[in-house]
Each structure stands twice: as structure tokens, then as C-alpha cells.
Coordinates of C-alpha atoms in Angstrom, one line a residue:
M1 CA 134.0 96.1 183.8
V2 CA 136.3 98.1 186.0
L3 CA 139.6 98.9 184.2
L4 CA 142.3 99.7 186.6
A5 CA 145.1 100.7 184.2
A6 CA 146.2 100.5 180.6
A7 CA 149.9 100.3 179.8
V8 CA 152.4 99.6 177.0
C9 CA 155.3 97.6 178.3
T10 CA 158.2 95.6 177.2
K11 CA 158.4 91.8 177.5
S12 CA 160.5 92.2 180.6
G13 CA 157.7 94.2 182.3
K14 CA 159.2 97.7 181.9
A15 CA 156.5 100.3 181.6
I16 CA 156.8 102.7 178.6
I17 CA 153.6 104.5 179.2
S18 CA 150.8 103.7 181.7
R19 CA 147.5 105.4 182.4
Q20 CA 145.7 104.6 185.6
F21 CA 141.9 105.1 185.6
V22 CA 141.4 104.6 189.4
E23 CA 143.4 106.0 192.3
M24 CA 146.6 104.0 192.5
T25 CA 150.1 104.7 193.8
R26 CA 153.1 104.5 191.5
S27 CA 154.7 101.7 193.4
R28 CA 151.5 99.7 193.1
I29 CA 151.3 100.0 189.3
E30 CA 155.0 99.3 188.9
G31 CA 154.7 96.2 191.0
L32 CA 151.7 94.9 189.0
L33 CA 153.6 95.5 185.7
A34 CA 156.8 93.9 187.0
A35 CA 154.8 90.8 188.0
F36 CA 153.2 90.4 184.6
P37 CA 156.1 88.6 182.7
K38 CA 156.5 86.1 185.5
L39 CA 152.8 85.1 185.3
M40 CA 152.8 84.4 181.5
N41 CA 152.8 80.8 180.4
T42 CA 154.5 80.4 177.1
G43 CA 152.9 76.9 176.5
K44 CA 149.4 78.2 176.1
Q45 CA 147.7 80.6 173.7
H46 CA 145.8 82.6 176.3
T47 CA 145.5 86.4 176.1
F48 CA 144.9 86.8 179.8
V49 CA 146.3 85.7 183.1
E50 CA 144.9 86.1 186.6
T51 CA 146.1 86.6 190.1
E52 CA 144.3 86.7 193.4
S53 CA 143.4 90.3 193.0
V54 CA 143.6 91.4 189.3
R55 CA 143.4 90.1 185.8
Y56 CA 145.9 90.9 183.1
V57 CA 144.5 91.1 179.5
Y58 CA 147.3 91.5 176.9
Q59 CA 148.1 91.5 173.2
P60 CA 151.6 91.4 171.7
L61 CA 152.7 94.4 169.6
E62 CA 155.9 93.0 168.0
K63 CA 158.4 93.5 170.8
L64 CA 156.0 95.1 173.1
Y65 CA 152.7 94.3 174.9
M66 CA 149.5 96.2 175.1
L67 CA 148.3 95.4 178.6
L68 CA 145.1 96.0 180.5
I69 CA 144.8 95.5 184.2
T70 CA 141.2 94.8 185.4
T71 CA 139.4 93.5 188.4
K72 CA 138.7 89.8 188.5
N73 CA 134.9 90.2 188.4
S74 CA 135.0 92.2 185.1
N75 CA 133.5 90.7 181.9
I76 CA 136.3 89.0 180.0
L77 CA 134.5 89.5 176.6
E78 CA 134.2 93.3 177.2
D79 CA 137.9 93.3 178.3
L80 CA 139.0 91.6 175.1
E81 CA 136.9 94.1 173.0
T82 CA 138.4 97.0 174.9
L83 CA 141.9 95.5 174.4
R84 CA 141.3 95.3 170.6
L85 CA 140.3 99.0 170.5
F86 CA 143.4 100.0 172.5
S87 CA 145.6 97.9 170.1
R88 CA 144.1 99.7 167.1
V89 CA 144.7 103.1 168.6
I90 CA 148.5 102.5 169.0
P91 CA 149.3 102.3 165.2
E92 CA 147.2 105.5 164.6
Y93 CA 149.9 107.5 166.4
C94 CA 153.1 105.3 166.1
K95 CA 154.6 104.4 162.8
V96 CA 156.7 101.6 164.2
M97 CA 156.1 99.5 167.4
E98 CA 159.3 100.6 169.1
E99 CA 160.0 102.0 172.6
S100 CA 161.3 105.3 171.3
E101 CA 158.3 105.9 169.1
I102 CA 155.9 105.1 171.9
V103 CA 157.8 107.6 174.2
D104 CA 157.6 110.3 171.4
Q105 CA 153.9 109.9 171.1
S106 CA 153.1 109.3 174.8
F107 CA 150.9 112.4 175.3
P108 CA 148.7 111.8 172.2
L109 CA 148.3 108.2 173.3
I110 CA 147.3 109.1 176.8
F111 CA 144.8 111.5 175.5
A112 CA 143.4 108.8 173.3
F113 CA 143.3 106.3 176.2
D114 CA 141.2 108.9 178.2
E115 CA 138.6 108.9 175.4
I116 CA 138.3 105.1 175.6
V117 CA 137.9 104.8 179.4
A118 CA 136.6 107.2 182.0
L119 CA 136.8 106.4 185.8
G120 CA 137.4 102.7 185.0
Y121 CA 134.5 102.2 182.7
R122 CA 134.7 102.0 178.9
E123 CA 133.1 104.8 176.9
N124 CA 130.9 103.8 173.9
V125 CA 133.3 105.1 171.2
N126 CA 135.0 103.8 168.1
L127 CA 138.3 104.6 166.5
A128 CA 136.9 107.4 164.2
Q129 CA 135.2 109.1 167.2
I130 CA 138.4 108.9 169.2
R131 CA 140.3 110.6 166.4
T132 CA 137.6 113.3 166.2
F133 CA 137.5 113.9 169.9
T134 CA 141.3 114.2 170.4
E135 CA 141.5 116.7 167.5
M136 CA 138.4 118.8 168.2
D137 CA 139.0 122.5 168.4
S138 CA 137.6 124.8 171.1
H139 CA 135.1 127.3 169.9
E140 CA 135.3 129.2 173.2
E141 CA 139.1 129.5 172.8
K142 CA 138.7 130.9 169.2
V143 CA 136.1 133.4 170.4
F144 CA 138.3 134.5 173.3
K145 CA 141.3 135.0 171.0
A146 CA 139.2 136.9 168.5
V147 CA 137.8 139.2 171.2
R148 CA 141.3 139.8 172.6
E149 CA 142.8 140.7 169.2
S150 CA 139.9 143.0 168.6
Q151 CA 140.5 144.8 171.9
E152 CA 144.2 145.1 171.1
R153 CA 143.4 146.6 167.7
E154 CA 141.1 149.1 169.2
A155 CA 143.7 150.1 171.8
I156 CA 146.2 150.6 169.0
Q157 CA 143.8 152.8 167.0
E158 CA 143.0 154.8 170.1
M159 CA 146.8 155.3 170.8
K160 CA 147.3 156.5 167.2
K161 CA 144.4 158.9 167.5
K162 CA 145.8 160.3 170.8
A163 CA 149.2 160.7 169.2
K164 CA 147.8 162.7 166.3
E165 CA 145.8 165.0 168.7
L166 CA 149.0 165.7 170.7
Q167 CA 151.0 166.4 167.5
A168 CA 148.3 168.7 166.2
A169 CA 148.2 170.6 169.5
R170 CA 151.9 171.0 169.6
R171 CA 152.0 172.3 166.0
E172 CA 149.3 174.8 166.8
A173 CA 151.1 175.9 170.0
E174 CA 154.3 176.4 168.1
R175 CA 152.5 178.5 165.5
T176 CA 150.8 180.8 168.1
G177 CA 153.9 180.9 170.4
K178 CA 152.3 179.3 173.3
K179 CA 153.7 176.6 175.6
T180 CA 153.1 173.0 174.4
P181 CA 150.1 171.5 176.3
G182 CA 150.1 168.0 177.7
F183 CA 153.9 167.8 178.4
G184 CA 154.2 169.4 181.9
G185 CA 152.2 172.5 181.0
G186 CA 149.4 171.4 183.4
F187 CA 151.2 172.7 186.5
G188 CA 151.7 176.2 187.7
G189 CA 151.7 179.0 185.1
G190 CA 151.5 176.5 182.3
S191 CA 148.0 175.6 183.2
R192 CA 146.7 178.9 181.6
S193 CA 148.5 178.1 178.3
S194 CA 147.0 174.6 178.4
G195 CA 143.6 176.0 179.0
E196 CA 143.8 178.5 176.2
S197 CA 144.9 176.0 173.7
V198 CA 141.8 173.8 174.1
P199 CA 139.6 175.8 171.7
V200 CA 142.3 175.7 169.2
M201 CA 142.4 171.9 169.4
A202 CA 138.6 171.8 168.7
D203 CA 138.9 173.8 165.5
D204 CA 138.8 172.1 162.1
F205 CA 142.2 171.8 160.6
K206 CA 144.1 169.5 158.2
P207 CA 146.9 167.6 160.0
E208 CA 150.4 168.0 158.6
P209 CA 152.8 165.1 158.2
S210 CA 154.2 163.8 161.5
K211 CA 157.5 165.2 162.6
P212 CA 160.3 162.9 163.6
T213 CA 160.1 164.1 167.2
Y214 CA 156.7 162.3 167.6
T215 CA 157.4 159.0 165.9
A216 CA 158.8 157.5 169.1
P217 CA 155.5 156.2 170.5
K218 CA 154.7 154.3 167.3
P219 CA 157.2 151.4 167.4
S220 CA 155.3 149.8 170.3
P221 CA 151.9 149.5 168.5
S222 CA 153.6 148.6 165.3
G223 CA 155.6 145.9 166.9
R224 CA 152.5 144.5 168.6
A225 CA 150.6 144.6 165.4
M226 CA 153.3 142.5 163.7
K227 CA 153.1 140.0 166.5
L228 CA 149.3 139.9 166.2
G229 CA 149.6 139.2 162.5
S230 CA 152.0 136.4 162.9
K231 CA 150.0 135.0 165.7
G232 CA 146.9 135.2 163.6
K233 CA 148.6 133.2 160.9
D234 CA 149.5 130.5 163.4
V235 CA 146.0 130.4 164.7
D236 CA 144.5 130.2 161.2
H237 CA 146.9 127.4 160.4
F238 CA 146.1 125.6 163.7
V239 CA 142.3 125.9 163.2
D240 CA 142.5 124.8 159.6
K241 CA 144.3 121.6 160.7
L242 CA 141.8 120.9 163.5
V243 CA 138.6 121.5 161.5
S244 CA 139.8 119.2 158.7
E245 CA 139.0 116.2 161.0
G246 CA 141.9 113.8 161.7
Q247 CA 143.9 114.0 158.7
E248 CA 147.2 114.1 160.2
V249 CA 147.1 111.5 162.9
S250 CA 148.2 108.6 160.7
S251 CA 149.8 110.5 157.8
T252 CA 153.5 110.5 157.1
K253 CA 155.6 113.7 156.9
S254 CA 155.7 113.5 153.1
S255 CA 151.9 113.3 152.9
R256 CA 151.5 116.3 155.3
Q257 CA 153.9 118.3 153.2
S258 CA 152.1 117.4 150.0
A259 CA 148.7 118.4 151.5
Q260 CA 150.2 121.6 152.7
A261 CA 151.7 122.3 149.3
A262 CA 148.3 121.6 147.7
K263 CA 146.7 124.2 150.0
I264 CA 149.3 126.8 149.1
A265 CA 148.6 126.0 145.4
T266 CA 144.9 126.8 145.7
P267 CA 144.2 130.0 143.8
A268 CA 143.0 133.0 145.9
I269 CA 139.4 133.9 145.4
H270 CA 137.3 136.9 146.3
T271 CA 135.4 136.2 149.5
E272 CA 132.0 137.8 150.4
S273 CA 130.8 138.5 153.9
V274 CA 129.5 134.9 154.0
H275 CA 132.1 132.4 152.7
L276 CA 131.8 128.6 152.5
R277 CA 134.6 126.2 152.0
I278 CA 134.0 122.6 150.9
E279 CA 137.1 120.6 151.7
E280 CA 137.7 116.9 151.2
K281 CA 140.7 114.8 152.1
V282 CA 141.4 111.3 150.6
T283 CA 143.3 108.5 152.3
L284 CA 143.9 105.5 150.1
T285 CA 146.0 102.3 150.2
A286 CA 146.0 100.0 147.1
R287 CA 147.9 96.8 146.2
R288 CA 150.4 96.6 143.4
D289 CA 148.7 93.5 141.9
G290 CA 145.3 95.2 141.8
G291 CA 142.6 95.7 144.4
L292 CA 141.9 98.4 147.0
D293 CA 142.8 97.8 150.6
N294 CA 141.0 100.9 151.9
M295 CA 139.8 104.3 150.8
E296 CA 138.4 107.0 153.0
I297 CA 137.1 110.4 152.0
H298 CA 136.6 112.9 154.8
G299 CA 134.7 116.1 153.8
M300 CA 133.6 119.2 155.7
I301 CA 131.6 122.4 154.9
S302 CA 133.1 125.3 156.9
L303 CA 131.3 128.6 157.3
R304 CA 132.9 132.0 157.9
I305 CA 130.9 135.1 158.5
S306 CA 132.6 138.5 158.6
D307 CA 129.6 140.7 158.9
E308 CA 127.3 140.3 161.9
Q309 CA 124.2 141.3 160.0
Y310 CA 124.4 137.9 158.3
G311 CA 124.7 135.9 161.5
K312 CA 121.2 134.5 161.3
I313 CA 121.1 132.5 158.1
I314 CA 120.0 129.1 156.7
I315 CA 122.2 127.2 154.2
A316 CA 120.6 125.0 151.6
V317 CA 122.6 121.9 150.8
E318 CA 122.2 119.8 147.7
N319 CA 123.3 116.2 148.3
Q320 CA 123.4 114.0 145.2
E321 CA 125.9 111.5 146.8
A322 CA 124.6 107.9 146.2
R323 CA 127.7 105.9 147.2
G324 CA 126.8 105.5 150.9
A325 CA 128.6 108.5 152.5
Q326 CA 127.8 109.0 156.2
I327 CA 126.7 112.6 156.8
Q328 CA 126.8 114.4 160.2
T329 CA 125.8 117.9 161.1
H330 CA 127.2 120.1 164.0
P331 CA 125.5 119.4 167.4
N332 CA 124.1 122.9 167.4
V333 CA 122.5 122.5 164.0
D334 CA 118.7 121.7 163.7
K335 CA 118.7 118.0 162.6
K336 CA 115.0 117.9 161.9
L337 CA 115.4 120.9 159.5
F338 CA 118.3 119.2 157.8
Q339 CA 116.6 115.8 157.4
S340 CA 113.3 117.3 156.1
K341 CA 114.5 120.1 153.9
S342 CA 118.3 119.5 153.6
E343 CA 118.9 122.9 155.1
I344 CA 121.5 123.9 157.8
G345 CA 120.3 126.2 160.5
L346 CA 120.9 126.6 164.3
K347 CA 118.5 124.9 166.7
N348 CA 117.8 128.3 168.2
P349 CA 116.9 130.5 165.2
N350 CA 117.3 133.6 167.3
K351 CA 121.0 132.8 167.9
P352 CA 123.5 133.9 165.2
F353 CA 126.5 132.0 163.9
P354 CA 129.8 133.1 165.4
I355 CA 131.5 136.0 163.6
N356 CA 135.0 135.9 162.1
S357 CA 135.5 132.2 162.9
D358 CA 135.7 129.1 160.7
I359 CA 132.9 126.9 161.8
G360 CA 132.4 123.3 160.6
V361 CA 128.6 123.0 160.0
M362 CA 128.5 119.6 158.2
R363 CA 130.9 116.7 157.6
W364 CA 130.8 113.4 155.8
R365 CA 132.8 110.2 155.5
L366 CA 132.9 107.7 152.7
Q367 CA 134.8 104.4 153.1
S368 CA 135.1 101.7 150.5
N369 CA 137.3 99.0 149.2
D370 CA 135.7 99.0 145.7
E371 CA 138.5 99.6 143.2
S372 CA 136.1 101.3 140.7
L373 CA 135.7 104.2 143.2
M374 CA 139.4 105.2 143.2
P375 CA 139.9 108.7 141.9
L376 CA 143.1 107.7 140.1
S377 CA 144.4 104.1 139.5
I378 CA 148.1 103.5 139.2
N379 CA 149.7 100.4 137.6
C380 CA 153.4 100.0 138.3
W381 CA 154.9 97.0 136.4
P382 CA 158.6 96.3 137.0
T383 CA 160.1 93.6 134.7
E384 CA 163.5 92.3 135.8
S385 CA 166.1 91.6 133.2
A386 CA 169.8 90.8 133.0
D387 CA 170.6 94.5 132.7
G388 CA 168.4 95.6 135.6
C389 CA 164.7 96.4 135.6
D390 CA 162.3 97.9 133.0
V391 CA 159.5 99.7 134.7
N392 CA 156.2 100.7 133.1
V393 CA 153.9 103.0 135.1
E394 CA 150.4 103.8 133.9
Y395 CA 147.6 106.0 135.3
E396 CA 143.9 106.1 134.6
L397 CA 141.3 108.6 135.8
E398 CA 138.5 106.5 137.2
Q399 CA 136.2 109.3 138.1
E400 CA 135.8 111.3 134.9
Q401 CA 133.9 114.2 136.6
L402 CA 137.1 115.1 138.5
E403 CA 139.9 117.4 137.3
L404 CA 143.2 116.7 139.1
N405 CA 145.8 119.5 139.1
D406 CA 149.5 119.4 140.0
V407 CA 149.6 115.6 140.0
V408 CA 152.9 114.1 141.2
I409 CA 153.4 110.3 141.1
T410 CA 156.5 109.5 143.2
I411 CA 158.4 106.2 142.5
P412 CA 161.2 105.2 144.9
L413 CA 164.6 104.3 143.3
P414 CA 167.3 101.9 144.5
S415 CA 170.2 103.7 146.2
G416 CA 173.6 103.7 144.6
V417 CA 172.6 102.7 141.1
G418 CA 172.7 106.1 139.4
A419 CA 169.9 108.0 137.5
P420 CA 167.3 106.0 135.6
V421 CA 167.0 106.1 131.8
V422 CA 163.6 107.5 131.0
G423 CA 161.9 106.5 127.7
D424 CA 158.4 107.5 126.6
L425 CA 156.3 109.5 129.0
D426 CA 153.4 111.9 129.2
G427 CA 154.1 115.1 131.1
E428 CA 157.5 115.6 132.7
Y429 CA 159.8 114.0 135.3
H430 CA 162.3 115.0 137.9
V431 CA 164.9 112.8 139.7
D432 CA 165.5 113.7 143.3
S433 CA 168.8 112.0 143.9
R434 CA 169.0 113.0 147.5
R435 CA 165.7 111.4 148.4
G436 CA 166.1 108.6 145.9
M437 CA 162.8 109.4 144.1
L438 CA 161.6 109.7 140.6
E439 CA 158.8 112.3 140.4
W440 CA 156.4 112.0 137.4
R441 CA 154.6 115.4 137.2
L442 CA 151.4 116.1 135.2
P443 CA 149.9 119.6 135.4
V444 CA 146.3 118.4 134.7
I445 CA 144.5 115.0 134.5
D446 CA 140.9 115.2 133.3
A447 CA 138.5 113.4 130.9
S448 CA 140.6 114.7 127.9
N449 CA 143.8 112.9 129.0
K450 CA 142.4 110.3 131.4
S451 CA 145.3 107.9 130.9
G452 CA 149.1 108.1 130.4
S453 CA 152.2 106.1 130.8
L454 CA 155.9 106.4 131.8
E455 CA 158.7 104.0 130.9
F456 CA 162.2 103.9 132.4
S457 CA 165.0 101.5 133.1
C458 CA 167.1 101.2 136.2
H459 CA 169.2 98.7 138.1
G460 CA 167.4 97.0 141.0
H461 CA 164.6 94.5 141.9
S462 CA 160.9 94.7 141.6
D463 CA 160.3 95.5 145.2
D464 CA 162.7 98.5 145.1
F465 CA 160.1 100.6 143.2
F466 CA 157.3 100.4 145.8
P467 CA 155.5 102.0 147.5
V468 CA 154.3 104.4 144.8
S469 CA 152.8 107.6 146.3
V470 CA 150.5 110.1 144.6
S471 CA 149.6 113.7 145.4
F472 CA 147.2 116.1 143.6
L473 CA 144.8 119.0 144.1
S474 CA 141.3 119.4 142.7
T475 CA 138.8 122.2 142.8
K476 CA 136.0 119.7 142.4
S477 CA 134.7 117.6 145.2
Y478 CA 134.6 113.8 145.1
C479 CA 131.3 113.4 146.9
D480 CA 128.5 115.2 145.1
V481 CA 127.7 117.6 148.0
M482 CA 127.3 121.3 147.3
V483 CA 125.6 124.5 148.6
S484 CA 122.7 125.6 146.5
G485 CA 121.9 128.8 148.3
I486 CA 121.7 130.9 151.5
R487 CA 118.8 132.9 152.9
M488 CA 118.1 135.0 156.0
V489 CA 116.2 133.4 158.9
D490 CA 114.0 136.5 159.2
G491 CA 112.2 137.3 156.0
G492 CA 113.9 134.6 153.8
Q493 CA 115.9 137.1 151.7
P494 CA 118.7 135.5 149.6
V495 CA 122.2 136.2 150.8
K496 CA 125.1 136.8 148.5
Y497 CA 128.0 134.4 149.4
S498 CA 131.2 133.1 148.0
S499 CA 132.5 129.5 148.1
D500 CA 135.5 127.4 147.2
T501 CA 136.1 123.7 146.9
A502 CA 139.3 121.6 147.4
L503 CA 140.0 117.9 147.2
L504 CA 143.4 117.2 148.9
V505 CA 145.5 114.1 149.4
E506 CA 146.3 112.9 152.9
K507 CA 147.8 109.6 151.9
Y508 CA 147.7 107.8 148.5
E509 CA 149.9 104.8 148.2
I510 CA 150.3 101.7 146.1
L511 CA 152.1 99.0 148.2

């Protein structure tokens, strides 16, 4: 097929965004889009219309249309398959199918469109790969930034060293009554004083505390150091978000905040020169009457090496996951070594891993609609009465090997009905009147308290108390994937390493 353009337009033919994959003038594409509504025949159920030169393949998106413009000799079956993929990409970036939302997310959508089609021909990609490609970080950029920051730190240290030498020389010159070297003494008669002070600078001495006169050069390096620190935090935060693989494309603001809060709540651990982080993120949507619509677990093992002598290593992975998780290694990892020995090493054993960078070496994905695989099941049962609604909420830990910390179960409340009357509950609760939410908080849920309940009464109807959302943090992984050891490539000596594990929530809702 030859795809000329992909566009999201209104029913009147107004283009909201349009991406052309072949050379085409603006007037040409605007004319094609304007002619589209006039060609539609409302009496038929077709999803395409043709003219003498092009074919329109379209799909309604509420008040909008997802429209592909192709050549007439293209394969209509391939066109429809491509259209379905485009239509699935739109909800990944837009919460509602409205013109303002499409405009706000126009650049991410165009980047995603470019992953689907290149030069008019469709790429062999699926939705998960598009999400991965659009969020992939640049290793070269991180290396460049690390080298630049290292050079700036070295320049600052060199500046401080020169400042100390000048201060010491000035103090020695004042003590011996000679003219201060390095500040105009190098011309005329002062050159002799400068020359005589050189042996004095070479002598061993203990530097005295800096005098106020020479503190003037320091604000510049200090200020730059503070900028580097803040920039480093931004870079770390940015890299952390990218390496985690697509967690924030379809999440709401509240889920992003909960995931961020969970990261902050992770206790600090001592890190060795070789540090591994196993991080999983869960996205789950369940129904109020039972059943699981979809659950996805995205996991990744990230490696950070701070000492270059440990650059050439091999990581042994123990994989006991038997629920059908799909595992992938980094393209630079030796796949034959991983498949035969379950070890992670570079294809070129003479090449070291990057230093001072978080590198994702392995990732996995588990998708299921089996209700028994849920980490935590929630049963919210509102019962309407003459006085309002009696709501019973229960939780049950389905995976007893997990220990969930800082669990918050958030139940929406009707507006303008006042605070709910809370009866029996396990844990504690908090009413956020500004957001209209009841937060049921439990510090820990594990095998010893795998179930609990909350009862409260409030005016309203059954639908007012949905969707129920859940957030938690766990230091145990859902999929049974762990690192069993690390050894050197040359010699096979074991390497001391540190590791931490985190299970975070991207989205967890009962609709």
C-alpha cells in the first residue's frame, strides 16, 4: 500500500492534525480533506470512499474521524488493518475524543504516526512497540551529558586548585615583604619579585584559611555546581521515566502522582559499585461485578556501574516465572548466552557496559484477564436505601507472596452531600472534601492480614462510588525474576553488588 496522509478531522472536514508521508502541498491536503465529507454516503455502512485519484479509509471517533488517504491501487485489507492501528493509537494519548485534546497531544500523536508509516509504507509494528519506540531514551545523549558534566567538574576543581595556589603565593609574599606575584608583577621590575617567589611556592606548607579578599572567584564555580546538581536531578528523573517503558502514556494525573509518591517512599539503600534495580509497574482495570478486563505487568532490570573496573561483567538471572511472561533482552545483549545459561552479557565480551548510566538490560511483560492473578481484589458493594446508600468495601490479597505497603484505596463521593458516616474498618481513613474522595489507608497488607473491610453510609446512588482506584508500593516483585549473581568476564571472579526491587502502580481501577 501507498499511504499518502493520515489525519484526524471533524465531520465537516476541518483538519485537526494531519501527517503527510509523501511530498504534498498544504493546499492539496486541505483540498482532499475538505472534499471528504461531501463524498460520504450516509445510507451505506462502508468505511471507505473513492475518487478518481485517491481512496479515503475512515473510522468514526465519536465526533471526529480518523482518516487515511491512500492510492487507489493499494490493498484495501491492509488499509483497514492500518486504520485500526491508527484508531488504537489515538486513545493511548487522548483521554477524550475532543478537538482540544487532540490539539494538546498533537506532537506525541505525530511521532506515533511516524512509527506506523515510513515513506508511505506501513512498518511491521504493534501498539506496544510504538509505545516503546516513542519513549526510548538515547544512550548517546546520556553519555554526552555525563562526559560534559565530568569535564565541568574537572574545570571547577582545577579552578579551585589555582585559586589556592594564588592565595598561598600571596600570603608568602606578604610574609617576606615581596610584591604579590601573578597580579601585574610580571611586567618591568616586578618580574624579579615574581621570579624569586617561585621557589617559595614549591616549598611544602600548610595552607591557612582563605581570606575574604580571595573569595570573589568562588561564586562562579559554586553557582555552576548548583546548576549541575539540579540539572542532574532533572536528567535522573527523565531517564527513570523513560527506562520504565511506557508507563505514563495512558495513565491519569492521579496515577502518575501515586507512582511518583511510591518512588519517593522507597527506602534508601546502600549501593555498591555495581547496582541492579528490578522495577515492575502494574496497570489493571477490573469490573465492579467481578471479572478482570485487563492486567499488564511491565518489568525491567536496570544496571548502573560506577566503577569502570567492573565494566566487563556477566549477570546471572533466575527466572521462575511460569505464568507466560514475555521476556526480552537489550539488543546489545548476547541472546544465545541468555537462552542457554540464563545469563546477561554483551555480544562483544571485550566491550564494557557504560559507566554511571542506568541501562535497561532485560524487560518483561505479563498480560492477562484471569481474575485469580490480580495482586489485590477489591469488592465495592453499595446498597441504596431511603436514607441514602450503605457502602461495603472489601479487599483480599490474591498473591500471598506479596507484601503491599502504603496501600490507599480511593472511593469517590457524591458532591454536596456532606461527609460520610464511617462504621467498622480496618486501618484508617481520610476524607478529602476538596477532591470529593474517601481514602482508605492501610500501612501493610500481607499474608497475616490478607483481607479487610470498610463500611460507611452516604447520600447518593450506586454509580457515584465508582471508579475505585488503588495505589500501593511493594519491595517484592510480582513476576518471579531475580538476579542470582554477577561475575567478571575475564577470570569469572564473583562481583559484589547491591540491588533493590520495587512494584509500583501505574493504574489500578475498578469500574
